[in-house]
Amino acid sequence: MIPALGLVVGIVLGLVLQPDVPIWLQPYLPIAVIAALDAVFGAVRATLDGIFDDKVFVVSFLSNVVVAAFIIFLGDQLGVGSQLSTGVVVVLGVRIFSNVASIRRHLFKA
């Protein structure tokens, strides 16, 4: 219940305050959001499976965002940022859809 409340409060604060993202951070934000979503959907799946651990969630959330941002940064330094961005999106997208499929199977028994 508290995580859902935190999510609602965060969304409301974002809508009310409308924070500006610095220009240097803008290329990394979409990848960071996808990495965070991967951790969130993994946490929902783990909760439904009865194996959720808050420490694992926090470490997963932070490490996903940091590693994804580092890969994009490295790609930018090598001049292949868009190709590595695509790779990160594909890998995390596959993980997200796998977790969503597991959630769907658990909820609908299908």
N, CA, C and O atoms as a printed pandas DataFrame, in Angstrom:
     atom_number atom_name residue_name chain_id  residue_number  x_coord  y_coord  z_coord
0              1         N          MET        A               1    0.827   -1.202    0.000
1              2        CA          MET        A               1    0.000    0.000    0.000
2              3         C          MET        A               1    0.860    1.250    0.000
3              4         O          MET        A               1    0.563    2.207   -0.716
4              5         N          ILE        A               2    1.921    1.253    0.794
5              6        CA          ILE        A               2    2.794    2.426    0.881
6              7         C          ILE        A               2    3.508    2.687   -0.453
7              8         O          ILE        A               2    3.624    3.848   -0.845
8              9         N          PRO        A               3    4.000    1.643   -1.180
9             10        CA          PRO        A               3    4.615    1.938   -2.475
10            11         C          PRO        A               3    3.636    2.592   -3.454
11            12         O          PRO        A               3    4.011    3.490   -4.208
12            13         N          ALA        A               4    2.385    2.138   -3.438
13            14        CA          ALA        A               4    1.386    2.737   -4.334
14            15         C          ALA        A               4    1.133    4.191   -3.948
15            16         O          ALA        A               4    0.973    5.049   -4.816
16            17         N          LEU        A               5    1.099    4.462   -2.659
17            18        CA          LEU        A               5    0.919    5.834   -2.192
18            19         C          LEU        A               5    2.107    6.706   -2.616
19            20         O          LEU        A               5    1.925    7.845   -3.046
20            21         N          GLY        A               6    3.313    6.165   -2.493
21            22        CA          GLY        A               6    4.505    6.886   -2.923
22            23         C          GLY        A               6    4.475    7.190   -4.411
23            24         O          GLY        A               6    4.879    8.273   -4.835
24            25         N          LEU        A               7    3.996    6.236   -5.209
25            26        CA          LEU        A               7    3.878    6.441   -6.648
26            27         C          LEU        A               7    2.892    7.558   -6.959
27            28         O          LEU        A               7    3.170    8.425   -7.786
28            29         N          VAL        A               8    1.743    7.537   -6.297
29            30        CA          VAL        A               8    0.730    8.571   -6.519
30            31         C          VAL        A               8    1.261    9.947   -6.113
31            32         O          VAL        A               8    1.075   10.926   -6.836
32            33         N          VAL        A               9    1.920   10.017   -4.957
33            34        CA          VAL        A               9    2.482   11.293   -4.501
34            35         C          VAL        A               9    3.533   11.790   -5.494
35            36         O          VAL        A               9    3.563   12.977   -5.819
36            37         N          GLY        A              10    4.385   10.904   -5.972
37            38        CA          GLY        A              10    5.411   11.281   -6.944
38            39         C          GLY        A              10    4.820   11.796   -8.244
39            40         O          GLY        A              10    5.315   12.775   -8.802
40            41         N          ILE        A              11    3.768   11.151   -8.734
41            42        CA          ILE        A              11    3.108   11.595   -9.969
42            43         C          ILE        A              11    2.472   12.959   -9.768
43            44         O          ILE        A              11    2.606   13.842  -10.615
44            45         N          VAL        A              12    1.783   13.134   -8.652
45            46        CA          VAL        A              12    1.138   14.428   -8.374
46            47         C          VAL        A              12    2.182   15.534   -8.263
47            48         O          VAL        A              12    2.005   16.611   -8.831
48            49         N          LEU        A              13    3.271   15.275   -7.534
49            50        CA          LEU        A              13    4.324   16.287   -7.409
50            51         C          LEU        A              13    4.928   16.627   -8.771
51            52         O          LEU        A              13    5.199   17.793   -9.057
52            53         N          GLY        A              14    5.135   15.625   -9.599
53            54        CA          GLY        A              14    5.670   15.871  -10.938
54            55         C          GLY        A              14    4.736   16.714  -11.784
55            56         O          GLY        A              14    5.184   17.593  -12.520
56            57         N          LEU        A              15    3.440   16.453  -11.686
57            58        CA          LEU        A              15    2.469   17.223  -12.457
58            59         C          LEU        A              15    2.340   18.658  -11.952
59            60         O          LEU        A              15    2.183   19.588  -12.743
60            61         N          VAL        A              16    2.408   18.832  -10.643
61            62        CA          VAL        A              16    2.256   20.168  -10.056
62            63         C          VAL        A              16    3.522   20.997  -10.246
63            64         O          VAL        A              16    3.448   22.152  -10.666
64            65         N          LEU        A              17    4.677   20.422   -9.943
65            66        CA          LEU        A              17    5.931   21.171   -9.987
66            67         C          LEU        A              17    6.525   21.288  -11.389
67            68         O          LEU        A              17    7.260   22.234  -11.671
68            69         N          GLN        A              18    6.218   20.351  -12.255
69            70        CA          GLN        A              18    6.721   20.307  -13.630
70            71         C          GLN        A              18    8.214   20.632  -13.687
71            72         O          GLN        A              18    8.608   21.661  -14.236
72            73         N          PRO        A              19    9.040   19.754  -13.117
73            74        CA          PRO        A              19   10.479   20.041  -13.078
74            75         C          PRO        A              19   11.097   20.012  -14.481
75            76         O          PRO        A              19   10.671   19.247  -15.347
76            77         N          ASP        A              20   12.107   20.859  -14.684
77            78        CA          ASP        A              20   12.836   20.878  -15.949
78            79         C          ASP        A              20   13.994   19.894  -15.864
79            80         O          ASP        A              20   14.695   19.823  -14.855
80            81         N          VAL        A              21   14.180   19.142  -16.932
81            82        CA          VAL        A              21   15.298   18.211  -17.012
82            83         C          VAL        A              21   16.452   18.947  -17.688
83            84         O          VAL        A              21   16.277   19.497  -18.776
84            85         N          PRO        A              22   17.625   18.966  -17.062
85            86        CA          PRO        A              22   18.768   19.638  -17.688
86            87         C          PRO        A              22   19.077   19.030  -19.059
87            88         O          PRO        A              22   18.888   17.833  -19.274
88            89         N          ILE        A              23   19.545   19.854  -19.965
89            90        CA          ILE        A              23   19.799   19.405  -21.340
90            91         C          ILE        A              23   20.795   18.252  -21.371
91            92         O          ILE        A              23   20.628   17.319  -22.156
92            93         N          TRP        A              24   21.824   18.297  -20.534
93            94        CA          TRP        A              24   22.841   17.243  -20.554
94            95         C          TRP        A              24   22.281   15.905  -20.088
95            96         O          TRP        A              24   22.849   14.858  -20.397
96            97         N          LEU        A              25   21.166   15.927  -19.344
97            98        CA          LEU        A              25   20.576   14.707  -18.817
98            99         C          LEU        A              25   19.490   14.129  -19.730
99           100         O          LEU        A              25   19.117   12.966  -19.583
100          101         N          GLN        A              26   18.990   14.918  -20.655
101          102        CA          GLN        A              26   17.866   14.493  -21.488
102          103         C          GLN        A              26   18.104   13.208  -22.281
103          104         O          GLN        A              26   17.177   12.405  -22.386
104          105         N          PRO        A              27   19.287   12.968  -22.844
105          106        CA          PRO        A              27   19.466   11.697  -23.573
106          107         C          PRO        A              27   19.385   10.461  -22.685
107          108         O          PRO        A              27   19.070    9.370  -23.159
108          109         N          TYR        A              28   19.672   10.635  -21.395
109          110        CA          TYR        A              28   19.709    9.498  -20.481
110          111         C          TYR        A              28   18.361    9.214  -19.818
111          112         O          TYR        A              28   18.125    8.104  -19.341
112          113         N          LEU        A              29   17.494   10.192  -19.788
113          114        CA          LEU        A              29   16.229   10.053  -19.060
114          115         C          LEU        A              29   15.341    8.929  -19.595
115          116         O          LEU        A              29   14.855    8.126  -18.799
116          117         N          PRO        A              30   15.104    8.836  -20.921
117          118        CA          PRO        A              30   14.232    7.737  -21.394
118          119         C          PRO        A              30   14.778    6.356  -21.052
119          120         O          PRO        A              30   14.018    5.454  -20.700
120          121         N          ILE        A              31   16.093    6.190  -21.156
121          122        CA          ILE        A              31   16.695    4.897  -20.843
122          123         C          ILE        A              31   16.582    4.619  -19.347
123          124         O          ILE        A              31   16.328    3.484  -18.944
124          125         N          ALA        A              32   16.770    5.648  -18.523
125          126        CA          ALA        A              32   16.642    5.478  -17.078
126          127         C          ALA        A              32   15.215    5.100  -16.704
127          128         O          ALA        A              32   15.001    4.281  -15.810
128          129         N          VAL        A              33   14.240    5.692  -17.382
129          130        CA          VAL        A              33   12.836    5.363  -17.106
130          131         C          VAL        A              33   12.552    3.908  -17.476
131          132         O          VAL        A              33   11.877    3.198  -16.729
132          133         N          ILE        A              34   13.062    3.462  -18.622
133          134        CA          ILE        A              34   12.843    2.070  -19.031
134          135         C          ILE        A              34   13.517    1.116  -18.050
135          136         O          ILE        A              34   12.953    0.078  -17.705
136          137         N          ALA        A              35   14.717    1.462  -17.604
137          138        CA          ALA        A              35   15.419    0.625  -16.624
138          139         C          ALA        A              35   14.646    0.574  -15.310
139          140         O          ALA        A              35   14.550   -0.480  -14.681
140          141         N          ALA        A              36   14.098    1.710  -14.899
141          142        CA          ALA        A              36   13.301    1.744  -13.667
142          143         C          ALA        A              36   12.024    0.925  -13.819
143          144         O          ALA        A              36   11.628    0.213  -12.896
144          145         N          LEU        A              37   11.384    1.024  -14.974
145          146        CA          LEU        A              37   10.174    0.230  -15.220
146          147         C          LEU        A              37   10.471   -1.269  -15.166
147          148         O          LEU        A              37    9.661   -2.052  -14.671
148          149         N          ASP        A              38   11.630   -1.656  -15.674
149          150        CA          ASP        A              38   12.025   -3.065  -15.589
150          151         C          ASP        A              38   12.076   -3.516  -14.135
151          152         O          ASP        A              38   11.577   -4.590  -13.798
152          153         N          ALA        A              39   12.674   -2.702  -13.277
153          154        CA          ALA        A              39   12.741   -3.056  -11.853
154          155         C          ALA        A              39   11.357   -3.092  -11.221
155          156         O          ALA        A              39   11.072   -3.968  -10.404
156          157         N          VAL        A              40   10.496   -2.152  -11.587
157          158        CA          VAL        A              40    9.143   -2.091  -11.008
158          159         C          VAL        A              40    8.326   -3.312  -11.417
159          160         O          VAL        A              40    7.687   -3.938  -10.572
160          161         N          PHE        A              41    8.340   -3.658  -12.705
161          162        CA          PHE        A              41    7.582   -4.828  -13.142
162          163         C          PHE        A              41    8.163   -6.107  -12.551
163          164         O          PHE        A              41    7.423   -7.045  -12.253
164          165         N          GLY        A              42    9.487   -6.153  -12.378
165          166        CA          GLY        A              42   10.098   -7.296  -11.706
166          167         C          GLY        A              42    9.643   -7.400  -10.252
167          168         O          GLY        A              42    9.428   -8.497   -9.737
168          169         N          ALA        A              43    9.499   -6.247   -9.596
169          170        CA          ALA        A              43    9.025   -6.238   -8.207
170          171         C          ALA        A              43    7.578   -6.704   -8.113
171          172         O          ALA        A              43    7.222   -7.442   -7.194
172          173         N          VAL        A              44    6.746   -6.281   -9.051
173          174        CA          VAL        A              44    5.337   -6.726   -9.050
174          175         C          VAL        A              44    5.275   -8.235   -9.250
175          176         O          VAL        A              44    4.524   -8.922   -8.558
176          177         N          ARG        A              45    6.064   -8.755  -10.197
177          178        CA          ARG        A              45    6.091  -10.197  -10.425
178          179         C          ARG        A              45    6.566  -10.927   -9.181
179          180         O          ARG        A              45    5.981  -11.940   -8.797
180          181         N          ALA        A              46    7.628  -10.425   -8.540
181          182        CA          ALA        A              46    8.149  -11.068   -7.334
182          183         C          ALA        A              46    7.127  -11.035   -6.204
183          184         O          ALA        A              46    7.012  -11.990   -5.436
184          185         N          THR        A              47    6.386   -9.936   -6.102
185          186        CA          THR        A              47    5.346   -9.844   -5.077
186          187         C          THR        A              47    4.275  -10.895   -5.307
187          188         O          THR        A              47    3.851  -11.568   -4.367
188          189         N          LEU        A              48    3.838  -11.038   -6.537
189          190        CA          LEU        A              48    2.805  -12.030   -6.853
190          191         C          LEU        A              48    3.318  -13.454   -6.643
191          192         O          LEU        A              48    2.551  -14.349   -6.287
192          193         N          ASP        A              49    4.626  -13.659   -6.865
193          194        CA          ASP        A              49    5.219  -14.983   -6.642
194          195         C          ASP        A              49    5.552  -15.221   -5.172
195          196         O          ASP        A              49    5.942  -16.325   -4.793
196          197         N          GLY        A              50    5.400  -14.185   -4.342
197          198        CA          GLY        A              50    5.661  -14.316   -2.920
198          199         C          GLY        A              50    7.142  -14.306   -2.566
199          200         O          GLY        A              50    7.523  -14.802   -1.505
200          201         N          ILE        A              51    7.985  -13.752   -3.434
201          202        CA          ILE        A              51    9.428  -13.746   -3.174
202          203         C          ILE        A              51   10.002  -12.332   -3.168
203          204         O          ILE        A              51   11.214  -12.162   -3.301
204          205         N          PHE        A              52    9.160  -11.320   -3.016
205          206        CA          PHE        A              52    9.634   -9.942   -3.044
206          207         C          PHE        A              52   10.522   -9.651   -1.845
207          208         O          PHE        A              52   10.221  -10.034   -0.715
208          209         N          ASP        A              53   11.626   -8.961   -2.123
209          210        CA          ASP        A              53   12.545   -8.511   -1.073
210          211         C          ASP        A              53   12.856   -7.047   -1.355
211          212         O          ASP        A              53   13.335   -6.708   -2.437
212          213         N          ASP        A              54   12.587   -6.185   -0.388
213          214        CA          ASP        A              54   12.753   -4.753   -0.633
214          215         C          ASP        A              54   14.202   -4.368   -0.900
215          216         O          ASP        A              54   14.458   -3.452   -1.681
216          217         N          LYS        A              55   15.142   -5.041   -0.278
217          218        CA          LYS        A              55   16.556   -4.744   -0.535
218          219         C          LYS        A              55   16.936   -5.103   -1.966
219          220         O          LYS        A              55   17.657   -4.357   -2.629
220          221         N          VAL        A              56   16.453   -6.239   -2.434
221          222        CA          VAL        A              56   16.719   -6.650   -3.815
222          223         C          VAL        A              56   16.098   -5.644   -4.783
223          224         O          VAL        A              56   16.698   -5.320   -5.807
224          225         N          PHE        A              57   14.894   -5.146   -4.465
225          226        CA          PHE        A              57   14.240   -4.178   -5.331
226          227         C          PHE        A              57   15.051   -2.896   -5.430
227          228         O          PHE        A              57   15.279   -2.386   -6.527
228          229         N          VAL        A              58   15.489   -2.368   -4.283
229          230        CA          VAL        A              58   16.245   -1.107   -4.291
230          231         C          VAL        A              58   17.550   -1.277   -5.059
231          232         O          VAL        A              58   17.902   -0.423   -5.872
232          233         N          VAL        A              59   18.266   -2.356   -4.815
233          234        CA          VAL        A              59   19.524   -2.597   -5.518
234          235         C          VAL        A              59   19.268   -2.780   -7.013
235          236         O          VAL        A              59   20.005   -2.242   -7.839
236          237         N          SER        A              60   18.237   -3.531   -7.359
237          238        CA          SER        A              60   17.891   -3.744   -8.761
238          239         C          SER        A              60   17.523   -2.432   -9.442
239          240         O          SER        A              60   17.994   -2.142  -10.542
240          241         N          PHE        A              61   16.686   -1.647   -8.789
241          242        CA          PHE        A              61   16.245   -0.366   -9.337
242          243         C          PHE        A              61   17.443    0.546   -9.611
243          244         O          PHE        A              61   17.606    1.055  -10.720
244          245         N          LEU        A              62   18.273    0.745   -8.593
245          246        CA          LEU        A              62   19.420    1.651   -8.737
246          247         C          LEU        A              62   20.455    1.113   -9.723
247          248         O          LEU        A              62   20.976    1.866  -10.545
248          249         N          SER        A              63   20.753   -0.166   -9.647
249          250        CA          SER        A              63   21.768   -0.709  -10.549
250          251         C          SER        A              63   21.286   -0.710  -11.994
251          252         O          SER        A              63   22.078   -0.454  -12.901
252          253         N          ASN        A              64   20.006   -0.992  -12.232
253          254        CA          ASN        A              64   19.474   -0.930  -13.598
254          255         C          ASN        A              64   19.654    0.463  -14.181
255          256         O          ASN        A              64   20.116    0.612  -15.312
256          257         N          VAL        A              65   19.292    1.476  -13.415
257          258        CA          VAL        A              65   19.379    2.856  -13.904
258          259         C          VAL        A              65   20.834    3.249  -14.131
259          260         O          VAL        A              65   21.156    3.838  -15.163
260          261         N          VAL        A              66   21.713    2.936  -13.193
261          262        CA          VAL        A              66   23.119    3.321  -13.318
262          263         C          VAL        A              66   23.788    2.593  -14.482
263          264         O          VAL        A              66   24.494    3.217  -15.275
264          265         N          VAL        A              67   23.577    1.293  -14.594
265          266        CA          VAL        A              67   24.207    0.530  -15.672
266          267         C          VAL        A              67   23.679    0.986  -17.040
267          268         O          VAL        A              67   24.456    1.150  -17.981
268          269         N          ALA        A              68   22.379    1.187  -17.149
269          270        CA          ALA        A              68   21.818    1.645  -18.422
270          271         C          ALA        A              68   22.370    3.025  -18.796
271          272         O          ALA        A              68   22.729    3.255  -19.951
272          273         N          ALA        A              69   22.439    3.928  -17.839
273          274        CA          ALA        A              69   22.986    5.263  -18.115
274          275         C          ALA        A              69   24.460    5.170  -18.489
275          276         O          ALA        A              69   24.918    5.889  -19.378
276          277         N          PHE        A              70   25.208    4.293  -17.820
277          278        CA          PHE        A              70   26.625    4.142  -18.149
278          279         C          PHE        A              70   26.811    3.603  -19.565
279          280         O          PHE        A              70   27.697    4.056  -20.289
280          281         N          ILE        A              71   25.989    2.647  -19.961
281          282        CA          ILE        A              71   26.092    2.099  -21.313
282          283         C          ILE        A              71   25.819    3.194  -22.344
283          284         O          ILE        A              71   26.521    3.283  -23.351
284          285         N          ILE        A              72   24.812    4.020  -22.101
285          286        CA          ILE        A              72   24.502    5.104  -23.024
286          287         C          ILE        A              72   25.637    6.124  -23.038
287          288         O          ILE        A              72   26.021    6.608  -24.103
288          289         N          PHE        A              73   26.175    6.453  -21.863
289          290        CA          PHE        A              73   27.309    7.378  -21.786
290          291         C          PHE        A              73   28.501    6.831  -22.569
291          292         O          PHE        A              73   29.133    7.556  -23.336
292          293         N          LEU        A              74   28.800    5.558  -22.373
293          294        CA          LEU        A              74   29.906    4.923  -23.083
294          295         C          LEU        A              74   29.671    4.964  -24.589
295          296         O          LEU        A              74   30.591    5.240  -25.360
296          297         N          GLY        A              75   28.443    4.689  -25.003
297          298        CA          GLY        A              75   28.114    4.756  -26.425
298          299         C          GLY        A              75   28.292    6.158  -26.990
299          300         O          GLY        A              75   28.774    6.321  -28.111
300          301         N          ASP        A              76   27.907    7.166  -26.221
301          302        CA          ASP        A              76   28.105    8.549  -26.653
302          303         C          ASP        A              76   29.591    8.866  -26.805
303          304         O          ASP        A              76   29.991    9.533  -27.759
304          305         N          GLN        A              77   30.404    8.389  -25.872
305          306        CA          GLN        A              77   31.846    8.638  -25.946
306          307         C          GLN        A              77   32.481    7.938  -27.143
307          308         O          GLN        A              77   33.442    8.443  -27.725
308          309         N          LEU        A              78   31.946    6.781  -27.507
309          310        CA          LEU        A              78   32.469    6.029  -28.649
310          311         C          LEU        A              78   31.849    6.457  -29.973
311          312         O          LEU        A              78   32.282    6.016  -31.038
312          313         N          GLY        A              79   30.840    7.311  -29.908
313          314        CA          GLY        A              79   30.178    7.770  -31.129
314          315         C          GLY        A              79   29.113    6.820  -31.649
315          316         O          GLY        A              79   28.674    6.948  -32.792
316          317         N          VAL        A              80   28.694    5.873  -30.828
317          318        CA          VAL        A              80   27.664    4.907  -31.235
318          319         C          VAL        A              80   26.523    4.889  -30.230
319          320         O          VAL        A              80   25.949    3.837  -29.949
320          321         N          GLY        A              81   26.195    6.068  -29.687
321          322        CA          GLY        A              81   25.190    6.167  -28.636
322          323         C          GLY        A              81   23.838    5.627  -29.028
323          324         O          GLY        A              81   23.184    4.956  -28.228
324          325         N          SER        A              82   23.400    5.908  -30.258
325          326        CA          SER        A              82   22.060    5.469  -30.664
326          327         C          SER        A              82   21.983    3.947  -30.790
327          328         O          SER        A              82   20.956    3.349  -30.469
328          329         N          GLN        A              83   23.060    3.322  -31.255
329          330        CA          GLN        A              83   23.051    1.858  -31.380
330          331         C          GLN        A              83   23.008    1.199  -30.003
331          332         O          GLN        A              83   22.273    0.233  -29.794
332          333         N          LEU        A              84   23.791    1.717  -29.073
333          334        CA          LEU        A              84   23.757    1.136  -27.723
334          335         C          LEU        A              84   22.439    1.442  -27.028
335          336         O          LEU        A              84   21.948    0.625  -26.250
336          337         N          SER        A              85   21.857    2.615  -27.299
337          338        CA          SER        A              85   20.534    2.925  -26.738
338          339         C          SER        A              85   19.514    1.908  -27.213
339          340         O          SER        A              85   18.701    1.417  -26.430
340          341         N          THR        A              86   19.561    1.594  -28.496
341          342        CA          THR        A              86   18.633    0.606  -29.049
342          343         C          THR        A              86   18.833   -0.752  -28.375
343          344         O          THR        A              86   17.864   -1.436  -28.045
344          345         N          GLY        A              87   20.083   -1.134  -28.175
345          346        CA          GLY        A              87   20.369   -2.411  -27.522
346          347         C          GLY        A              87   19.822   -2.462  -26.104
347          348         O          GLY        A              87   19.242   -3.466  -25.693
348          349         N          VAL        A              88   20.007   -1.379  -25.357
349          350        CA          VAL        A              88   19.504   -1.320  -23.983
350          351         C          VAL        A              88   17.980   -1.400  -23.974
351          352         O          VAL        A              88   17.398   -2.121  -23.162
352          353         N          VAL        A              89   17.336   -0.664  -24.872
353          354        CA          VAL        A              89   15.872   -0.674  -24.939
354          355         C          VAL        A              89   15.359   -2.068  -25.290
355          356         O          VAL        A              89   14.369   -2.524  -24.717
356          357         N          VAL        A              90   16.018   -2.742  -26.217
357          358        CA          VAL        A              90   15.575   -4.093  -26.602
358          359         C          VAL        A              90   15.717   -5.059  -25.430
359          360         O          VAL        A              90   14.786   -5.803  -25.118
360          361         N          VAL        A              91   16.877   -5.049  -24.783
361          362        CA          VAL        A              91   17.102   -5.981  -23.666
362          363         C          VAL        A              91   16.117   -5.718  -22.532
363          364         O          VAL        A              91   15.484   -6.645  -22.027
364          365         N          LEU        A              92   15.988   -4.463  -22.136
365          366        CA          LEU        A              92   15.065   -4.152  -21.043
366          367         C          LEU        A              92   13.612   -4.367  -21.465
367          368         O          LEU        A              92   12.781   -4.772  -20.652
368          369         N          GLY        A              93   13.310   -4.100  -22.721
369          370        CA          GLY        A              93   11.955   -4.336  -23.228
370          371         C          GLY        A              93   11.581   -5.808  -23.151
371          372         O          GLY        A              93   10.462   -6.151  -22.768
372          373         N          VAL        A              94   12.511   -6.671  -23.513
373          374        CA          VAL        A              94   12.257   -8.112  -23.423
374          375         C          VAL        A              94   11.999   -8.513  -21.969
375          376         O          VAL        A              94   11.100   -9.304  -21.687
376          377         N          ARG        A              95   12.795   -7.961  -21.052
377          378        CA          ARG        A              95   12.602   -8.271  -19.626
378          379         C          ARG        A              95   11.256   -7.747  -19.123
379          380         O          ARG        A              95   10.568   -8.425  -18.360
380          381         N          ILE        A              96   10.887   -6.553  -19.549
381          382        CA          ILE        A              96    9.601   -5.976  -19.128
382          383         C          ILE        A              96    8.456   -6.836  -19.627
383          384         O          ILE        A              96    7.555   -7.178  -18.860
384          385         N          PHE        A              97    8.482   -7.190  -20.909
385          386        CA          PHE        A              97    7.393   -8.004  -21.451
386          387         C          PHE        A              97    7.363   -9.398  -20.834
387          388         O          PHE        A              97    6.287   -9.974  -20.676
388          389         N          SER        A              98    8.512   -9.945  -20.488
389          390        CA          SER        A              98    8.549  -11.239  -19.810
390          391         C          SER        A              98    7.902  -11.142  -18.432
391          392         O          SER        A              98    7.127  -12.014  -18.038
392          393         N          ASN        A              99    8.227  -10.071  -17.700
393          394        CA          ASN        A              99    7.606   -9.873  -16.384
394          395         C          ASN        A              99    6.106   -9.633  -16.500
395          396         O          ASN        A              99    5.328  -10.153  -15.701
396          397         N          VAL        A             100    5.700   -8.844  -17.493
397          398        CA          VAL        A             100    4.264   -8.588  -17.691
398          399         C          VAL        A             100    3.534   -9.891  -18.040
399          400         O          VAL        A             100    2.420  -10.126  -17.571
400          401         N          ALA        A             101    4.163  -10.731  -18.859
401          402        CA          ALA        A             101    3.546  -12.017  -19.196
402          403         C          ALA        A             101    3.398  -12.878  -17.945
403          404         O          ALA        A             101    2.376  -13.541  -17.767
404          405         N          SER        A             102    4.400  -12.874  -17.085
405          406        CA          SER        A             102    4.327  -13.635  -15.841
406          407         C          SER        A             102    3.238  -13.089  -14.925
407          408         O          SER        A             102    2.509  -13.855  -14.294
408          409         N          ILE        A             103    3.130  -11.766  -14.852
409          410        CA          ILE        A             103    2.070  -11.127  -14.051
410          411         C          ILE        A             103    0.700  -11.509  -14.595
411          412         O          ILE        A             103   -0.205  -11.854  -13.835
412          413         N          ARG        A             104    0.554  -11.445  -15.921
413          414        CA          ARG        A             104   -0.718  -11.798  -16.550
414          415         C          ARG        A             104   -1.091  -13.254  -16.267
415          416         O          ARG        A             104   -2.238  -13.556  -15.938
416          417         N          ARG        A             105   -0.109  -14.153  -16.398
417          418        CA          ARG        A             105   -0.379  -15.567  -16.114
418          419         C          ARG        A             105   -0.802  -15.760  -14.662
419          420         O          ARG        A             105   -1.694  -16.557  -14.373
420          421         N          HIS        A             106   -0.173  -15.042  -13.766
421          422        CA          HIS        A             106   -0.493  -15.176  -12.343
422          423         C          HIS        A             106   -1.910  -14.634  -12.046
423          424         O          HIS        A             106   -2.682  -15.262  -11.322
424          425         N          LEU        A             107   -2.231  -13.473  -12.613
425          426        CA          LEU        A             107   -3.523  -12.853  -12.316
426          427         C          LEU        A             107   -4.702  -13.556  -12.989
427          428         O          LEU        A             107   -5.769  -13.709  -12.395
428          429         N          PHE        A             108   -4.493  -13.978  -14.230
429          430        CA          PHE        A             108   -5.599  -14.548  -14.994
430          431         C          PHE        A             108   -5.508  -16.067  -15.123
431          432         O          PHE        A             108   -6.337  -16.692  -15.784
432          433         N          LYS        A             109   -4.505  -16.648  -14.493
433          434        CA          LYS        A             109   -4.312  -18.107  -14.557
434          435         C          LYS        A             109   -4.305  -18.604  -15.995
435          436         O          LYS        A             109   -4.814  -19.680  -16.308
436          437         N          ALA        A             110   -3.706  -17.775  -16.871
437          438        CA          ALA        A             110   -3.660  -18.148  -18.298
438          439         C          ALA        A             110   -2.291  -17.924  -18.857
439          440         O          ALA        A             110   -2.057  -18.180  -20.038
